XYZ file of C-alpha atoms in Angstrom:
545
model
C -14.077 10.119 -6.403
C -14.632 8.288 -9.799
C -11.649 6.856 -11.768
C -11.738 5.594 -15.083
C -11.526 1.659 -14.419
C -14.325 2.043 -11.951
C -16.465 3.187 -14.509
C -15.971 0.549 -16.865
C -16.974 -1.917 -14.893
C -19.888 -0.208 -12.661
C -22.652 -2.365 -14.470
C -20.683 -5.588 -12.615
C -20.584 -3.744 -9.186
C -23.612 -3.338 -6.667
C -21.504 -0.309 -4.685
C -18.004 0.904 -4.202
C -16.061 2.895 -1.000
C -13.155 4.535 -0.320
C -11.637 4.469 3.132
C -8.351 4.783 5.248
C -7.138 1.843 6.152
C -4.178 1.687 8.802
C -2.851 4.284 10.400
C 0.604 4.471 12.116
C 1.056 7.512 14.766
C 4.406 7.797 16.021
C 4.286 9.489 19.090
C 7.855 11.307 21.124
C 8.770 13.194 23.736
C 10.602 15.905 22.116
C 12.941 17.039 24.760
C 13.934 13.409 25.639
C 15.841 12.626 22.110
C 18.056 15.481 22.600
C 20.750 15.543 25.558
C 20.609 18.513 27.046
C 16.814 18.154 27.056
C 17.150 14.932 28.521
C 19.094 16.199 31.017
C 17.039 18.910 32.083
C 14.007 16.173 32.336
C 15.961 14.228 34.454
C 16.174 16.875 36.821
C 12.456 17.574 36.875
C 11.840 14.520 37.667
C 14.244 13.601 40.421
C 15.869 16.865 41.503
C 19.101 16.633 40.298
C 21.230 14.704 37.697
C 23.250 12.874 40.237
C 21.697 9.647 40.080
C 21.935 9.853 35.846
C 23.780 6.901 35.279
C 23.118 3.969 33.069
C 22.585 1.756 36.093
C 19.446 3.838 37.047
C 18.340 4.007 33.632
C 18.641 0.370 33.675
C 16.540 0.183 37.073
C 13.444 2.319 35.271
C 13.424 0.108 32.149
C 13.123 -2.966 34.992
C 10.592 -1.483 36.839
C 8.403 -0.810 33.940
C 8.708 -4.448 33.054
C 7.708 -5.695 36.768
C 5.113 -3.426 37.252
C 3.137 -4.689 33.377
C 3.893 -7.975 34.342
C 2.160 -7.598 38.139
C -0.543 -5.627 36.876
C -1.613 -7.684 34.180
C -1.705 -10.403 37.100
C -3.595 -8.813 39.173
C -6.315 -7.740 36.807
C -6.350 -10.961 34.640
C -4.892 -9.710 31.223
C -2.902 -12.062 29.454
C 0.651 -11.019 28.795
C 2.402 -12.910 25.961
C 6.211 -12.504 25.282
C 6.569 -13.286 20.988
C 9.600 -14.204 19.615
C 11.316 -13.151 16.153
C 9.102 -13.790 13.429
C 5.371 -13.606 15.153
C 3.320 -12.136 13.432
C 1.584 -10.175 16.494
C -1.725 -9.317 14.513
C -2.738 -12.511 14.147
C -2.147 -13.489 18.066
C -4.280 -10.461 18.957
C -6.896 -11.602 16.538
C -7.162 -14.477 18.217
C -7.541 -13.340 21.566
C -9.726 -10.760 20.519
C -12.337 -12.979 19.353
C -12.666 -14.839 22.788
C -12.321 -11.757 25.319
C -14.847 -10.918 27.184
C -13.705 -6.910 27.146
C -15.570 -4.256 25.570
C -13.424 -1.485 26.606
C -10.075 -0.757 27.728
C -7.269 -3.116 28.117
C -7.662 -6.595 26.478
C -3.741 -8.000 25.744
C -0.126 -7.156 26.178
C 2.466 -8.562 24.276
C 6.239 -8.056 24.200
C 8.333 -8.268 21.753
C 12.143 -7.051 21.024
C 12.730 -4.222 18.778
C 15.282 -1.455 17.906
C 15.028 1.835 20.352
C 16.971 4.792 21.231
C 18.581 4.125 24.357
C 21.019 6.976 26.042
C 24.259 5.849 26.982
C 25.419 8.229 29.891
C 29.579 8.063 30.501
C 31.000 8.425 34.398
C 31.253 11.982 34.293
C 27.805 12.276 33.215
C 28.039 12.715 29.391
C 24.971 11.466 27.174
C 25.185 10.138 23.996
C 23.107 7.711 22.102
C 24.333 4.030 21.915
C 25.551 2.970 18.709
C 24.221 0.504 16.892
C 20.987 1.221 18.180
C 20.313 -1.835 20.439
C 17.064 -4.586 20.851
C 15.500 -3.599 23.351
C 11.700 -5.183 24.559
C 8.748 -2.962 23.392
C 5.294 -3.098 25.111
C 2.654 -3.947 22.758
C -0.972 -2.687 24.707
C -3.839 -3.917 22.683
C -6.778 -2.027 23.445
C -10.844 -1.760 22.608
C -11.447 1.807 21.839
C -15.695 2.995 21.465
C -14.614 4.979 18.513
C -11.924 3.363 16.932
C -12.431 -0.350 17.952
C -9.044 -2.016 18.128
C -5.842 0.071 18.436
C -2.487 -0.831 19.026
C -0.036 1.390 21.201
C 3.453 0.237 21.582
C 6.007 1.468 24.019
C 9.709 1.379 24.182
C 10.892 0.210 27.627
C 13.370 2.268 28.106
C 13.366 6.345 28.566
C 12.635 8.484 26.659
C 9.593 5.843 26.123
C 9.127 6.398 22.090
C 5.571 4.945 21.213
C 3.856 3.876 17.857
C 0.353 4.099 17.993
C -1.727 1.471 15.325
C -4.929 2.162 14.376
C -7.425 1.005 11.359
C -10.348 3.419 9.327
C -12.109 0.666 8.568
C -12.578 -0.490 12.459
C -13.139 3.228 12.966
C -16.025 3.318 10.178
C -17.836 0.161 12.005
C -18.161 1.332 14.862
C -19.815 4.650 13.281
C -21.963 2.740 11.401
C -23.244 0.927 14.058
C -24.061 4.392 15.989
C -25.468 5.719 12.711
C -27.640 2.405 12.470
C -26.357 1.456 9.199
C -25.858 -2.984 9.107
C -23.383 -4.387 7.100
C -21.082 -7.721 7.316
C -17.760 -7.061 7.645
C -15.493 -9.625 7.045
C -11.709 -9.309 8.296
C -10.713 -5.659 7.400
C -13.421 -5.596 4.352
C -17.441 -4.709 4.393
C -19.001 -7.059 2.220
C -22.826 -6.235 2.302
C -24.043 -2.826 3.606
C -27.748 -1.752 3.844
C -26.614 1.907 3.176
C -23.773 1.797 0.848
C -23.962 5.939 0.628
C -24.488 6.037 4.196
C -20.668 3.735 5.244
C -19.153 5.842 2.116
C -19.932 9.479 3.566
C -19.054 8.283 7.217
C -15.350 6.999 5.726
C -14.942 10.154 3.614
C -15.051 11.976 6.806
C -11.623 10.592 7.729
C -10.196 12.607 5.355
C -11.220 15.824 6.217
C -9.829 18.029 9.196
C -11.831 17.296 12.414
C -9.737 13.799 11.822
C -6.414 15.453 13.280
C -8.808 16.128 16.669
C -10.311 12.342 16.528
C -6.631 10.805 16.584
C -5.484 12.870 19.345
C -8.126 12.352 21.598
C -7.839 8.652 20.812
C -4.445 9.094 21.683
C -4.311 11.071 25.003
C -6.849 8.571 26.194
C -4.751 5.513 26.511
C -1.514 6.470 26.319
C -0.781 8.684 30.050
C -3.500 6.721 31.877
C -2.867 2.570 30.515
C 0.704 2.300 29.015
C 3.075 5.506 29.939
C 1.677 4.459 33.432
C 3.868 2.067 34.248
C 6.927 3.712 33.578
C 5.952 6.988 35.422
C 2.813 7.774 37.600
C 0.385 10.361 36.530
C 2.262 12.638 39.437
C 5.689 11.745 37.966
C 4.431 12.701 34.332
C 2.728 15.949 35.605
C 6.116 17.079 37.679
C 8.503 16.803 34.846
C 6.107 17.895 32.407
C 6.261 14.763 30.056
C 4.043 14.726 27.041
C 3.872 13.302 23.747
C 3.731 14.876 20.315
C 2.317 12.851 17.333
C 3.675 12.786 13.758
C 2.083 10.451 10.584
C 3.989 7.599 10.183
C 2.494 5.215 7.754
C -0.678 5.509 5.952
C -2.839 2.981 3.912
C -5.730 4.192 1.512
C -7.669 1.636 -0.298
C -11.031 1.297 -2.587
C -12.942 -1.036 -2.477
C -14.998 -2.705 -5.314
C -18.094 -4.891 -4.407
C -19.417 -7.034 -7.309
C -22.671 -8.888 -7.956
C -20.555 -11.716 -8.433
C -17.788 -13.299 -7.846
C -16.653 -14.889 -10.693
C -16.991 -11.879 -12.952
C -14.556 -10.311 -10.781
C -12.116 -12.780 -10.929
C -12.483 -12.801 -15.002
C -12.013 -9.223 -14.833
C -9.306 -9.148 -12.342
C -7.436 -11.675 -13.837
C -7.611 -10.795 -17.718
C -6.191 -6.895 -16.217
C -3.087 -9.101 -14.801
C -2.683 -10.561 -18.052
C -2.590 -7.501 -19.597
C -1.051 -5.130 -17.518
C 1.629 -7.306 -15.584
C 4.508 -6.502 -18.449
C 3.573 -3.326 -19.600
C 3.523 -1.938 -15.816
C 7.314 -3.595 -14.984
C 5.765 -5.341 -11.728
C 8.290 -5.936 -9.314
C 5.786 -8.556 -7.713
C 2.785 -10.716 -9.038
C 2.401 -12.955 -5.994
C -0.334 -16.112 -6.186
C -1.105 -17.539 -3.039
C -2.058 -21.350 -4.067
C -5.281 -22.295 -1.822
C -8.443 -24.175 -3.033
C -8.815 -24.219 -6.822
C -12.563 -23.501 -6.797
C -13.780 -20.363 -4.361
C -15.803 -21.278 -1.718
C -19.845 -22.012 -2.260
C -22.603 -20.088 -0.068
C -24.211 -23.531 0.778
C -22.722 -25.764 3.458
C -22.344 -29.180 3.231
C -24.721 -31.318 5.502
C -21.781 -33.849 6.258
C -18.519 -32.211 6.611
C -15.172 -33.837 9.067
C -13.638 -31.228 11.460
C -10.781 -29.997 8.709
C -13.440 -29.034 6.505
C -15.132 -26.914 9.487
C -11.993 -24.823 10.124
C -11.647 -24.307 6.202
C -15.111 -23.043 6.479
C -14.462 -20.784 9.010
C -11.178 -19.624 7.636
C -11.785 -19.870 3.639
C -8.890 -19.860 1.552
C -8.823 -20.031 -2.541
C -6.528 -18.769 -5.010
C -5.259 -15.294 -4.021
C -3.544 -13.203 -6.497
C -1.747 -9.770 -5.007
C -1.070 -7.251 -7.887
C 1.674 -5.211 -6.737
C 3.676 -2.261 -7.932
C 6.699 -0.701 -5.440
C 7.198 2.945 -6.130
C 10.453 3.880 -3.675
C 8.703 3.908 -0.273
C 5.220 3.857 -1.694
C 3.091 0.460 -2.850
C 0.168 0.274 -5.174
C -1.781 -3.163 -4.457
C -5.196 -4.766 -6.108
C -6.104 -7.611 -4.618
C -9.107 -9.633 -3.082
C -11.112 -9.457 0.141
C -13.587 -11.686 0.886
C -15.628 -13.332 -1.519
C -16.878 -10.211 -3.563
C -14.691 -7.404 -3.128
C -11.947 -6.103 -4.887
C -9.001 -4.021 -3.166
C -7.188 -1.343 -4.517
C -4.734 0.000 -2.028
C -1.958 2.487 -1.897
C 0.436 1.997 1.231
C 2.659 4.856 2.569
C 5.333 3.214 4.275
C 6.869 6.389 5.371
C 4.817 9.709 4.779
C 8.122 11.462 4.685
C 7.706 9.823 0.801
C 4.885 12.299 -0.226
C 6.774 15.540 0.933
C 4.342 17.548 2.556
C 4.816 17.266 6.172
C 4.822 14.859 8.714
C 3.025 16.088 11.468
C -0.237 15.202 13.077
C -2.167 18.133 11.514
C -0.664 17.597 7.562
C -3.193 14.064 8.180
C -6.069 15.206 6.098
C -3.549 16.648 3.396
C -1.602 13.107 3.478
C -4.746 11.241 2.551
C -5.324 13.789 -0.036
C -2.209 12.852 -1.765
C -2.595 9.047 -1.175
C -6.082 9.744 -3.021
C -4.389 11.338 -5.891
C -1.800 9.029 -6.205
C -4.326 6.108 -6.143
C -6.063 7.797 -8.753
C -3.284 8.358 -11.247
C -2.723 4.297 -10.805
C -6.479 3.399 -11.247
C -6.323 5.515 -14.686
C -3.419 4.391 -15.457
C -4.278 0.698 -15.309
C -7.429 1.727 -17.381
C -5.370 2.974 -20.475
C -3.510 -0.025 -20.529
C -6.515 -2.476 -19.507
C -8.448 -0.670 -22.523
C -6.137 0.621 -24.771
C -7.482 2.938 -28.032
C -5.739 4.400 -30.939
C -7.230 7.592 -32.935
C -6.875 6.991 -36.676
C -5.545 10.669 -37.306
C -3.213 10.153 -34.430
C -1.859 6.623 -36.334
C -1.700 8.925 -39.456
C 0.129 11.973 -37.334
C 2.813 10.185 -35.657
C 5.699 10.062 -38.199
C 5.180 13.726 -39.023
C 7.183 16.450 -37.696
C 5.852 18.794 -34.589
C 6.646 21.452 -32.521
C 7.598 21.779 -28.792
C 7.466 25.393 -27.986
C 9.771 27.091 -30.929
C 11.591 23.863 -31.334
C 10.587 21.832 -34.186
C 11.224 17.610 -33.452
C 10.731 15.249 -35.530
C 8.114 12.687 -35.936
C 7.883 9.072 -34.364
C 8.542 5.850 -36.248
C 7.068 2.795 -34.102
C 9.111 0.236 -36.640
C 12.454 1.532 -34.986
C 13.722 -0.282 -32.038
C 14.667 2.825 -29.726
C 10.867 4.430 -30.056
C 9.201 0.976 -29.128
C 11.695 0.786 -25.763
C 10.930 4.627 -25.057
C 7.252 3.791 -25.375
C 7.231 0.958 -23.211
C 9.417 2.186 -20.655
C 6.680 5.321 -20.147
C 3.802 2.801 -19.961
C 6.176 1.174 -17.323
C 6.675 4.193 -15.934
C 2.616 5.316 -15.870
C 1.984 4.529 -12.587
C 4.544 6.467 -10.855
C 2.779 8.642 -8.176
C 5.174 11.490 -8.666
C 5.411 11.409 -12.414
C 9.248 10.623 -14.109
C 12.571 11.440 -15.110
C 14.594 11.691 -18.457
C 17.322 9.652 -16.379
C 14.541 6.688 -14.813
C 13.403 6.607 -18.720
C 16.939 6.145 -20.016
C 17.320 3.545 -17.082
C 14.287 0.969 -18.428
C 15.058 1.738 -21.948
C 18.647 0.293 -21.222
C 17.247 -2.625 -18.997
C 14.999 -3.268 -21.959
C 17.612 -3.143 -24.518
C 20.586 -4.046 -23.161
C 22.174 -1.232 -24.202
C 25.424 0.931 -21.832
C 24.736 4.194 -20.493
C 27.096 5.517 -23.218
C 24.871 4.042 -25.947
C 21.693 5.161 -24.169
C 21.563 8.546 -21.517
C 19.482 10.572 -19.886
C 20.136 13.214 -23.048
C 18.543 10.655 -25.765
C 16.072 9.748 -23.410
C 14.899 13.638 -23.000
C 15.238 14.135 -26.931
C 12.998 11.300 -27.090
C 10.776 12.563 -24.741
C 10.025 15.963 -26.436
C 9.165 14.147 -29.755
C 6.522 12.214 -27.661
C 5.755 15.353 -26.110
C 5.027 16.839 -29.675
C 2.479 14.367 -30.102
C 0.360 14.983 -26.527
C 1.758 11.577 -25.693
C 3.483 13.021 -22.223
C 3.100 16.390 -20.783
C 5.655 17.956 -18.073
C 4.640 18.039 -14.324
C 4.002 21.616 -13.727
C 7.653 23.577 -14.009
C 9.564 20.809 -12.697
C 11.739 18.091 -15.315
C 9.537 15.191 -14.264
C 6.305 14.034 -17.048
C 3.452 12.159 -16.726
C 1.640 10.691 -19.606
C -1.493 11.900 -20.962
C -4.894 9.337 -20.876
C -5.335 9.535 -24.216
C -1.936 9.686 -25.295
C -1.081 6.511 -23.146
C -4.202 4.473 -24.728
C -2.472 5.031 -28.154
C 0.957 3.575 -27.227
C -0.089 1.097 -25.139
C -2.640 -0.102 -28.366
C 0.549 0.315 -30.718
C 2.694 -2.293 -28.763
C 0.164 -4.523 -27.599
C -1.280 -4.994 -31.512
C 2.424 -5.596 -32.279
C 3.548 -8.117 -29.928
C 0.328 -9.864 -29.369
C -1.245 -9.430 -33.001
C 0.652 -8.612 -35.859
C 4.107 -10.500 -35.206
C 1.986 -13.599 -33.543
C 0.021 -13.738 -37.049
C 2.860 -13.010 -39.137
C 4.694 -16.388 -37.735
C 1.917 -18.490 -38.024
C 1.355 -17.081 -41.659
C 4.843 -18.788 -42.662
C 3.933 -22.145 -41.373
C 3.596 -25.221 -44.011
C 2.276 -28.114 -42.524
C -0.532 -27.722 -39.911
C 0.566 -26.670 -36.587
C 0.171 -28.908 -33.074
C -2.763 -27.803 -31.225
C -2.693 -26.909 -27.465
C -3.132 -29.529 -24.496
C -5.685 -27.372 -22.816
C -6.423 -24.611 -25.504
C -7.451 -21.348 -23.671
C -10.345 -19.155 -25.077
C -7.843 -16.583 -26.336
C -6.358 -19.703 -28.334
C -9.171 -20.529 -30.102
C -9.055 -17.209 -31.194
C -6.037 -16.389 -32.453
C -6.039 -20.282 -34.538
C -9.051 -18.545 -36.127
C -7.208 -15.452 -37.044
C -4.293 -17.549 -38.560
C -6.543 -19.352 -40.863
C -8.142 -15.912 -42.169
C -5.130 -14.160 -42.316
C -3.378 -17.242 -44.443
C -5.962 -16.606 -47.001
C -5.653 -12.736 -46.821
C -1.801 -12.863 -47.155
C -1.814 -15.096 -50.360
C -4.166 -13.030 -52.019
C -2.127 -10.170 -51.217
C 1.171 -11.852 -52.092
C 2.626 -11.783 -48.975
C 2.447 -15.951 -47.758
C 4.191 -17.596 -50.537
């Protein structure tokens, strides 16, 4: 799918992909998170409901624990308990690039984490235990032939909740590698790719509906037979009828620009931060300070042994370019040494409203697509903003909403500019906005009370700009979304005004030369030429006295 910032720059890129990135299964035992079904479990699985007391539920979590632990002994698997703070990734990383596995069962590691735990009274009541307590979780790292490394993790304690971790892009590899297609992947990124239509087609297929089968069988082949195993036998799980259901958790969608060069993508990506960072109201514009040049293709002959692991681990200035929408983030940032990022993350897929289970997957990416999509197009009207003439002449006049006439919009008042700029704010929003979130960033932006400033101004206001095809509603409901065009023109009206007109206007008033920049900038030399031009224009036309 094309957007409109991708186009712009295609004569810088050599290719371009879409693909899932990770994906977060939760999986449950339905019966076991409600009592009575707990109960009746119990009984399947030991006869009765005599011996349902917390000290036996106590004794399973134990035996769980022993029997990892003596396993993972036996067989040679390295079992690693992480404290608070570890980033667990990263240690699996690490071992994974020394194991000698190809398939199956490569590292454990525990960790403590909050669980449902049923507390069971002396007369044999259940109820959950309140605050849900830290208990450890079972972290079974695992080489999958389709999906590469996945991640299933395992409560200790019945009724054994799991998360199950997986990535598209190490899904996508090893597909490519089947298909015969060589590329150099770098951390979670592809970097050069002999088919580049090829990798593309293979990651679009994650979106579509044979997906939902792909996950489950992934699923249902570790989790009975290397990880619920511990906790109960396959004959245990068969006689009280245990099984897991999956639901979509978190989601990650990203795409994923490859340039010719380097450096024109970190002009490019930079100069879009420069221009987009206050218009968009970004909650985060994060640089991670690393080497001040990126890293060179040649290696040096002579090099000591710091320089070696800088080699093998590069690091540079990293910018992240981050917007948080409620439970939803939209990132661009950089992955290896030619490709740009940009990522939506689902944090919880509960966020998108349209189901949660393990079949609504292919309709979840769907709407991560879209809303990746409104973001890409909206960082395009703002990184390349245009104004119509007859739209500059149109705006003051009058227009019609429907039967109801409004009137026209004056950019030299205050209130319109705030409006305006709290919609550009607002662009990105995956599920459009409100008249009250308007009225809430025109009042951040001009200090003004909710008295002063409401959501019924802010809807008045809206309708004018509605006149004008600057906004449009979002089907029936009373959220809008702005138009492409109609966003290019406001966005052109306050960036000429802040960054050209008043800039020139000040220096026009200026009567003794002015004190030149320490390290004058390209957009400096610029503007100094403007000043002098526009000094000359002004006193012919009166203006500079």
């Amino acid at each position: 799918m094309s957007d409109a910032l991708s186009d712009r720059y295609a004569d810088l890129l050599t290719g371009s992909y879409d693909c899932v990135d990770r994906i977060v299964l939760n999986g449950y035992y339905r019966m076991g998170h409600d009592p009575g079904g707990f109960r009746m479990w119990w009984r399947a699985l030991n006869g009765s409901d005599e011996t349902l007391d917390d000290a036996h539920l106590m004794r399973m979590a134990g035996r769980f624990s022993r029997r990892i632990r003596g396993y993972a002994k036996a067989h040679g698997i390295p079992v690693v308990d992480c404290s608070v703070g570890e980033r667990k990734h990263d240690i699996a990383e690490e071992y994974l690039a020394k194991t000698k596995v190809t398939r199956g069962l490569f590292l454990i590691l525990v960790g403590r984490a909050q669980a449902p735990v049923w507390d069971v009274s002396a007369n044999h009541h259940i109820e959950r235990k309140k605050p849900m307590p830290y208990v450890n979780h079972y972290s079974f790292h695992i080489l999958d032939p389709d999906w590469g490394h996945i991640t299933i993790k395992i409560s200790g304690h019945p009724p054994f909740p799991a998360q199950v971790i997986l990535n598209g892009h190490e899904y996508v590899a090893c597909q490519a590698r089947k298909a015969g297609i060589s590329f150099t992947k770098e951390a979670n990124c592809f970097t050069q790719i002999s088919d580049a239509i090829g990798l593309a087609k293979i990651a679009d297929t994650l979106s579509e509906q044979p997906t939902i089968g792909r996950l489950s069988q992934a699923c249902e082949r570790w989790i009975y037979t290397t990880c619920l195993c511990f906790a109960l036998d396959l004959e245990e799980q068969q006689r009280s009828g245990f099984h897991y259901q999956y639901s979509n958790y978190q989601v990650e969608y990203s795409r994923n620009l490859i340039f010719e060069i380097g450096g024109a993508w970190t002009r490019f990506f930079q100069a879009l931060i420069d221009r987009s960072r206050v218009l968009l109201d970004l909650k985060t514009v994060k640089t991670i300070l690393g080497y001040t040049r990126r890293p060179k293709y040649r290696k040096r002959k002579k090099k000591s042994a710091e320089w070696e692991v800088a080699v093998e681990r590069p690091t540079y200035d990293l910018t992240i370019f981050k917007l948080h929408c409620g439970k939803l983030t939209l990132k661009i940032y950089t992955k290896g040494e030619r490709v740009l990022r940009i990522e939506v993350v689902v944090h919880n897929t509960e966020e998108l409203r349209c189901g949660r289970s393990l079949e609504k997957f292919p309709q979840i990416v769907t709407e991560a697509k879209a809303v990746l999509q409104r973001f890409m197009d909206a960082l395009s009207c703002i990184d390349q903003c245009f104004i119509a003439d007859d739209l500059l002449e149109q705006l003051p006049t009058p227009s019609r909403v429907g039967k109801t006439k409004v009137g026209g919009i004056d950019f030299n008042k205050p209130r319109m500019r705030w409006v305006a700029e709290a919609i550009i704010a607002l662009s990105a929003s995956p599920s459009g906005f409100t008249a009250s979130r308007v009225a809430q960033e025109v009042r951040a932006l001009s200090h003004h009370t909710e008295t002063e400033y409401g959501p019924r101004r802010a809807a008045y206001d809206l309708k004018k700009l509605r006149g004008k095809q600057v906004i449009r509603r979002v089907g029936k409901t009373r959220r809008y979304e702005p138009v492409p065009q109609g966003l290019k023109a406001i966005a052109a009206l306050i960036v000429l005004r802040n960054k050209a007109i008043k800039p020139l206007l000040a220096a026009a008033q200026e009567l003794r030369p002015p004190h030149q920049a320490q390290n004058p900038q390209p957009l400096d030399k610029y503007y100094e030429v403007l000043r002098v031009a526009m000094q000359g224009v002004f006193q012919q036309l009166g203006i500079a006295a």
